[in-house]
Short mmCIF file of C-alpha atoms in Angstrom, two decimals:
data_model
loop_
_atom_site.label_atom_id
_atom_site.label_comp_id
_atom_site.label_asym_id
_atom_site.label_seq_id
_atom_site.Cartn_x
_atom_site.Cartn_y
_atom_site.Cartn_z
CA MET A 18 -22.05 34.25 -18.08
CA ASN A 19 -19.59 35.80 -20.51
CA ALA A 20 -18.69 34.71 -24.18
CA LYS A 21 -15.69 32.49 -23.39
CA GLU A 22 -17.59 30.70 -20.47
CA SER A 23 -20.35 29.99 -23.02
CA LEU A 24 -17.77 28.65 -25.52
CA LEU A 25 -16.31 26.30 -23.05
CA ILE A 26 -19.70 25.04 -21.94
CA SER A 27 -20.44 24.35 -25.44
CA TYR A 28 -17.19 22.66 -25.97
CA GLN A 29 -17.94 20.54 -23.03
CA ASP A 30 -21.35 19.48 -24.33
CA PHE A 31 -19.66 18.58 -27.81
CA LEU A 32 -17.08 16.49 -25.91
CA LEU A 33 -19.77 14.54 -24.07
CA LEU A 34 -22.59 14.23 -26.56
CA GLU A 35 -20.58 14.07 -29.83
CA ASN A 36 -17.51 11.99 -28.51
CA GLY A 37 -19.04 10.26 -25.37
CA LEU A 38 -15.86 10.86 -23.52
CA SER A 39 -15.55 10.23 -19.65
CA ASP A 40 -15.74 12.88 -17.26
CA LEU A 41 -12.24 12.65 -16.43
CA THR A 42 -11.10 13.04 -20.13
CA ILE A 43 -13.46 15.88 -20.67
CA SER A 44 -12.07 17.65 -17.66
CA SER A 45 -8.39 17.05 -19.02
CA TYR A 46 -9.39 18.52 -22.41
CA LEU A 47 -11.00 21.65 -20.81
CA SER A 48 -7.77 22.15 -18.65
CA ASP A 49 -5.69 21.96 -21.74
CA ILE A 50 -7.75 24.63 -23.62
CA LYS A 51 -7.72 26.90 -20.59
CA ARG A 52 -3.91 26.57 -20.41
CA PHE A 53 -3.59 27.51 -24.05
CA ASP A 54 -6.15 30.30 -23.65
CA GLU A 55 -3.82 31.83 -20.79
CA PHE A 56 -1.09 31.78 -23.46
CA LEU A 57 -3.25 33.50 -26.00
CA GLN A 58 -4.40 36.18 -23.52
CA LYS A 59 -0.75 37.20 -22.99
CA LYS A 60 -0.73 37.91 -26.99
CA ASP A 61 -4.16 39.62 -26.60
CA ILE A 62 -5.42 36.85 -29.07
CA ASP A 63 -8.96 35.76 -28.85
CA LEU A 64 -9.50 31.88 -28.30
CA GLU A 65 -11.54 31.50 -31.44
CA SER A 66 -9.11 33.33 -33.62
CA PHE A 67 -5.79 31.71 -33.06
CA THR A 68 -3.62 30.74 -35.82
CA SER A 69 -1.14 27.79 -36.79
CA GLU A 70 1.79 30.04 -35.85
CA ASN A 71 0.31 30.52 -32.33
CA VAL A 72 0.02 26.76 -31.82
CA ARG A 73 3.70 26.34 -32.92
CA GLU A 74 4.64 29.13 -30.45
CA TYR A 75 2.94 27.43 -27.70
CA LEU A 76 4.71 24.16 -28.55
CA GLU A 77 8.03 25.81 -28.59
CA LYS A 78 7.38 27.33 -25.15
CA ALA A 79 6.45 23.92 -23.99
CA TYR A 80 9.71 22.57 -25.29
CA GLU A 81 11.61 25.38 -23.39
CA ASP A 82 9.73 24.38 -20.33
CA GLU A 83 10.92 20.74 -20.77
CA VAL A 84 7.31 19.62 -21.04
CA GLU A 85 7.41 15.75 -21.95
CA ASP A 86 6.39 14.51 -25.44
CA ARG A 87 3.51 12.75 -24.09
CA SER A 88 1.98 15.77 -22.48
CA THR A 89 2.79 17.71 -25.67
CA LEU A 90 1.04 15.23 -27.71
CA ARG A 91 -2.00 15.44 -25.30
CA TYR A 92 -2.16 19.12 -25.80
CA LEU A 93 -2.25 18.74 -29.52
CA CYS A 94 -4.84 16.07 -29.19
CA SER A 95 -6.93 18.64 -27.06
CA LEU A 96 -6.43 21.38 -29.75
CA ARG A 97 -7.38 19.26 -32.46
CA SER A 98 -10.74 18.54 -30.76
CA PHE A 99 -11.51 22.00 -30.08
CA SER A 100 -10.51 23.09 -33.56
CA LYS A 101 -12.89 20.42 -34.87
CA PHE A 102 -15.76 21.80 -32.54
CA LEU A 103 -15.11 25.39 -33.82
CA ILE A 104 -15.69 24.32 -37.36
CA ILE A 105 -18.61 22.15 -36.62
CA ASP A 106 -20.33 24.82 -34.40
CA LYS A 107 -19.36 27.33 -37.49
CA ARG A 108 -17.34 29.70 -35.43
CA ARG A 109 -14.41 29.39 -37.95
CA GLU A 110 -13.87 27.66 -41.29
CA ASP A 111 -10.37 26.84 -41.28
CA ASN A 112 -8.45 24.41 -39.28
CA PRO A 113 -5.28 25.85 -37.75
CA LEU A 114 -3.93 22.52 -36.62
CA LEU A 115 -4.16 20.83 -40.11
CA TYR A 116 -0.49 21.12 -40.86
CA ILE A 117 0.78 20.76 -37.17
CA GLU A 118 2.77 17.54 -36.83
CA ASN A 119 2.65 15.22 -33.78
CA PRO A 120 5.95 14.97 -31.83
CA LYS A 121 7.81 11.78 -31.87
CA ILE A 122 7.45 9.84 -28.69
CA THR A 123 10.24 8.10 -27.02
CA PHE A 124 8.61 5.39 -25.20
CA LYS A 125 9.96 4.95 -21.51
CA LEU A 126 9.40 1.30 -20.60
CA PRO A 127 7.36 0.56 -17.57
CA ILE A 128 9.18 -0.63 -14.25
CA ASP A 129 9.36 -4.39 -14.60
CA MET A 130 8.22 -6.03 -11.23
CA SER A 131 9.40 -9.55 -11.17
CA GLU A 132 7.04 -12.42 -10.09
CA GLN A 133 9.04 -12.95 -7.02
CA THR A 134 8.61 -9.13 -6.08
CA VAL A 135 4.99 -9.30 -6.54
CA ASP A 136 4.66 -12.46 -4.48
CA ALA A 137 6.60 -10.45 -1.64
CA MET A 138 4.24 -7.63 -1.95
CA LEU A 139 1.21 -9.88 -1.88
CA SER A 140 2.45 -11.36 1.30
CA ALA A 141 3.49 -8.19 3.01
CA PRO A 142 0.11 -6.97 4.55
CA ASP A 143 -1.13 -8.24 7.96
CA ILE A 144 -4.38 -10.05 7.27
CA ASP A 145 -5.32 -9.91 10.93
CA LYS A 146 -6.31 -6.33 10.83
CA HIS A 147 -8.96 -4.63 8.52
CA VAL A 148 -6.32 -2.37 6.59
CA GLY A 149 -3.96 -5.51 6.07
CA LEU A 150 -6.54 -7.82 4.70
CA ARG A 151 -8.05 -4.95 2.60
CA ASP A 152 -4.73 -4.34 1.17
CA LYS A 153 -4.06 -8.23 0.57
CA ALA A 154 -7.34 -8.49 -1.24
CA MET A 155 -6.66 -5.24 -3.36
CA PHE A 156 -3.27 -6.24 -4.30
CA GLU A 157 -4.58 -9.73 -5.27
CA THR A 158 -7.45 -8.13 -7.40
CA LEU A 159 -5.14 -5.84 -9.02
CA TYR A 160 -2.47 -8.44 -10.07
CA ALA A 161 -5.23 -10.78 -11.13
CA THR A 162 -7.03 -8.37 -13.32
CA GLY A 163 -4.79 -5.47 -14.50
CA LEU A 164 -7.45 -3.02 -13.27
CA ARG A 165 -6.44 0.82 -13.35
CA VAL A 166 -6.16 2.30 -10.09
CA SER A 167 -9.21 4.36 -10.42
CA GLU A 168 -11.16 1.22 -11.47
CA LEU A 169 -9.88 -0.74 -8.49
CA VAL A 170 -10.72 2.02 -5.71
CA ASN A 171 -14.12 2.55 -7.25
CA LEU A 172 -15.01 -1.02 -7.53
CA LYS A 173 -18.56 -1.59 -6.45
CA PHE A 174 -20.55 -4.80 -5.58
CA GLU A 175 -22.74 -4.53 -8.65
CA SER A 176 -19.59 -4.97 -10.62
CA LEU A 177 -18.22 -7.98 -8.77
CA ASN A 178 -19.24 -11.65 -9.33
CA LEU A 179 -17.53 -13.75 -6.84
CA ILE A 180 -19.61 -17.02 -7.66
CA ASP A 181 -18.70 -16.92 -11.43
CA GLY A 182 -15.39 -15.24 -10.90
CA PHE A 183 -15.47 -12.15 -12.88
CA ILE A 184 -15.45 -8.29 -12.76
CA LEU A 185 -17.42 -5.94 -15.02
CA ILE A 186 -15.69 -2.93 -15.56
CA LYS A 187 -16.77 0.38 -17.29
CA GLY A 188 -13.42 1.93 -18.23
CA LYS A 189 -12.40 4.79 -20.52
CA GLY A 190 -15.05 6.07 -22.87
CA ASP A 191 -17.65 4.08 -20.94
CA LYS A 192 -16.45 0.82 -22.75
CA GLU A 193 -17.42 -2.27 -20.76
CA ARG A 194 -15.09 -5.20 -20.28
CA ILE A 195 -15.18 -8.59 -18.34
CA ILE A 196 -12.24 -9.66 -16.65
CA PRO A 197 -11.74 -13.12 -14.94
CA LEU A 198 -10.81 -12.75 -11.27
CA GLY A 199 -8.89 -15.78 -10.64
CA GLU A 200 -9.02 -18.30 -7.62
CA ASN A 201 -6.61 -16.34 -5.27
CA ALA A 202 -8.30 -12.97 -5.93
CA ILE A 203 -11.63 -14.62 -5.34
CA TYR A 204 -10.66 -16.16 -2.10
CA TRP A 205 -9.17 -13.06 -0.61
CA VAL A 206 -11.74 -10.57 -1.63
CA SER A 207 -14.41 -12.94 -0.42
CA THR A 208 -12.76 -13.30 2.83
CA TYR A 209 -12.30 -9.61 3.38
CA VAL A 210 -15.95 -8.95 2.42
CA HIS A 211 -17.49 -11.66 4.59
CA THR A 212 -15.25 -10.83 7.74
CA LEU A 213 -13.56 -7.64 8.59
CA ARG A 214 -15.46 -5.67 5.86
CA ALA A 215 -18.78 -6.91 7.13
CA ALA A 216 -17.88 -5.91 10.65
CA LYS A 217 -17.05 -2.50 9.57
CA ASP A 218 -20.15 -1.97 7.44
CA PRO A 219 -22.62 -4.37 8.85
CA ASN A 220 -25.64 -2.73 7.35
CA LYS A 221 -24.02 -2.85 3.80
CA THR A 222 -24.42 0.99 3.62
CA SER A 223 -21.49 1.55 1.20
CA PRO A 224 -21.70 0.31 -2.52
CA TYR A 225 -17.77 0.00 -2.76
CA VAL A 226 -15.92 -3.24 -2.21
CA PHE A 227 -13.00 -1.71 -0.56
CA LEU A 228 -13.29 0.73 2.43
CA SER A 229 -10.96 3.53 3.82
CA ALA A 230 -9.52 2.96 7.11
CA LYS A 231 -11.74 5.92 8.19
CA GLY A 232 -15.52 5.41 8.16
CA ILE A 233 -17.07 3.59 5.21
CA LYS A 234 -15.86 5.60 2.51
CA ALA A 235 -14.31 4.15 -0.63
CA MET A 236 -10.47 4.23 -0.81
CA THR A 237 -8.80 6.97 -2.59
CA ARG A 238 -6.11 6.64 -5.45
CA ILE A 239 -3.63 8.55 -3.14
CA ALA A 240 -4.46 6.58 -0.28
CA PHE A 241 -3.86 3.33 -2.14
CA TRP A 242 -0.64 4.90 -3.58
CA TYR A 243 0.63 5.38 -0.01
CA ARG A 244 -0.19 1.66 1.07
CA VAL A 245 1.86 0.48 -1.98
CA LYS A 246 4.95 2.54 -0.80
CA VAL A 247 4.45 1.32 2.92
CA TYR A 248 4.89 -2.27 1.57
CA ALA A 249 7.48 -1.58 -0.76
CA ARG A 250 9.66 -0.24 2.00
CA GLN A 251 8.73 -3.11 4.38
CA ILE A 252 10.00 -5.63 1.92
CA GLY A 253 13.05 -3.47 1.07
CA LEU A 254 12.63 -2.52 -2.39
CA LYS A 255 14.90 0.13 -3.74
CA GLN A 256 12.78 1.52 -6.51
CA GLU A 257 9.38 1.97 -5.23
CA PRO A 258 6.63 0.70 -7.37
CA SER A 259 3.36 2.56 -7.94
CA PRO A 260 -0.19 0.99 -7.95
CA HIS A 261 0.14 1.19 -11.86
CA THR A 262 2.98 -1.08 -11.69
CA PHE A 263 0.92 -3.95 -10.77
CA ARG A 264 -0.96 -3.46 -14.07
CA HIS A 265 2.34 -3.51 -15.85
CA ALA A 266 3.18 -6.79 -14.07
CA PHE A 267 -0.09 -8.23 -15.06
CA ALA A 268 0.41 -7.56 -18.72
CA THR A 269 4.22 -8.38 -18.64
CA HIS A 270 3.82 -11.65 -16.79
CA LEU A 271 0.99 -12.82 -19.07
CA LEU A 272 3.03 -12.37 -22.16
CA ASN A 273 5.84 -14.02 -20.50
CA HIS A 274 3.78 -16.97 -19.93
CA ASP A 275 2.61 -17.16 -23.74
CA ALA A 276 -0.50 -14.93 -23.71
CA ASP A 277 -1.32 -13.60 -27.05
CA LEU A 278 -1.10 -9.84 -27.37
CA ARG A 279 -4.79 -9.32 -28.41
CA THR A 280 -6.05 -11.11 -25.29
CA VAL A 281 -3.85 -8.75 -23.12
CA GLN A 282 -5.26 -5.86 -24.89
CA MET A 283 -8.81 -6.70 -24.26
CA LEU A 284 -7.95 -7.52 -20.56
CA LEU A 285 -6.32 -4.02 -20.14
CA GLY A 286 -9.10 -2.16 -22.12
CA HIS A 287 -6.74 -0.77 -24.57
CA SER A 288 -8.59 0.85 -27.57
CA SER A 289 -5.59 0.30 -29.64
CA LEU A 290 -3.08 -2.58 -29.81
CA THR A 291 -0.02 -0.13 -30.27
CA THR A 292 -0.58 0.78 -26.68
CA THR A 293 -0.29 -2.81 -25.55
CA GLN A 294 2.67 -3.46 -27.62
CA ILE A 295 4.91 -1.61 -25.21
CA TYR A 296 4.45 -4.67 -22.86
CA THR A 297 6.15 -6.79 -25.52
CA HIS A 298 9.23 -4.58 -25.20
CA VAL A 299 9.40 -5.31 -21.39
CA ALA A 300 8.85 -9.06 -22.05
CA ASN A 301 11.71 -9.08 -24.56
CA ALA A 302 14.08 -7.19 -22.38
CA HIS A 303 13.31 -9.78 -19.70
CA MET A 304 14.15 -12.53 -22.09
CA HIS A 305 17.40 -11.05 -23.17
CA ASP A 306 18.32 -10.47 -19.47
CA THR A 307 17.58 -14.14 -18.58
CA TYR A 308 19.51 -15.17 -21.65
CA ASP A 309 22.63 -13.03 -20.77
CA LYS A 310 22.65 -14.47 -17.07
CA ALA A 311 22.08 -18.15 -18.12
CA HIS A 312 23.81 -18.78 -21.24
CA PRO A 313 27.66 -19.71 -20.70
CA ARG A 314 28.61 -18.03 -23.91
CA ALA A 315 26.61 -14.80 -23.63
#
């Protein structure tokens, strides 16, 4: 093992032990640092010895490559974390990110899927077949809970309570949250679990609620993304939604029906209320659109 590999392993341990980050977040941070290292290598600069000017040059290159502001912000977050690690680990004394400012983010509003469109998507699957009934149960669960797609496809029976009607989710940073399931979702998940899923996995070998069409493996994010596109085309949507669009619809429709922002934040598992507030923009946009269409003097 060379010095750089040892450095990155130490940084990985720092992210896990000191910050308690999830495996996916740690992987993203490491990927960002390795990308930055490739940039430094071209300048013959060691990963422990970069300067503020190197960071600015890196950000300028990202701008020239038309990297989105959100991605640039994530790069900076990774570099700030890495710099903190270098200081704590006594590998350097100064912080080269100290005077680097974050880019101003221009928020892009999520695709607004109407309640009518959601109803059409929920009604599209053929519930007489395993794939169709599974998709129906997944759509109902996604819309009822606002789960992230990764949380949905990895949902296990140990986290599902159909009797009391809730799901226990361990989300980003291993933070747990309890989400009500709703009567429709309870019915369809229960129907799927006790009929076609039971026939597919009679010995209850798989711990996952939603099974792949092939074998008794869990669904994948890519496979579920494909299923969403299939039904979107089936009902004639011009702008294809993604699985994440259901999460947006969950939040926006709650706010449209007078849910308070703090409750929506808790249900979504957002650590910051600021992240949740973007849905108020969608709800307000819907309100103005309705006003323009309905008011005789608009």
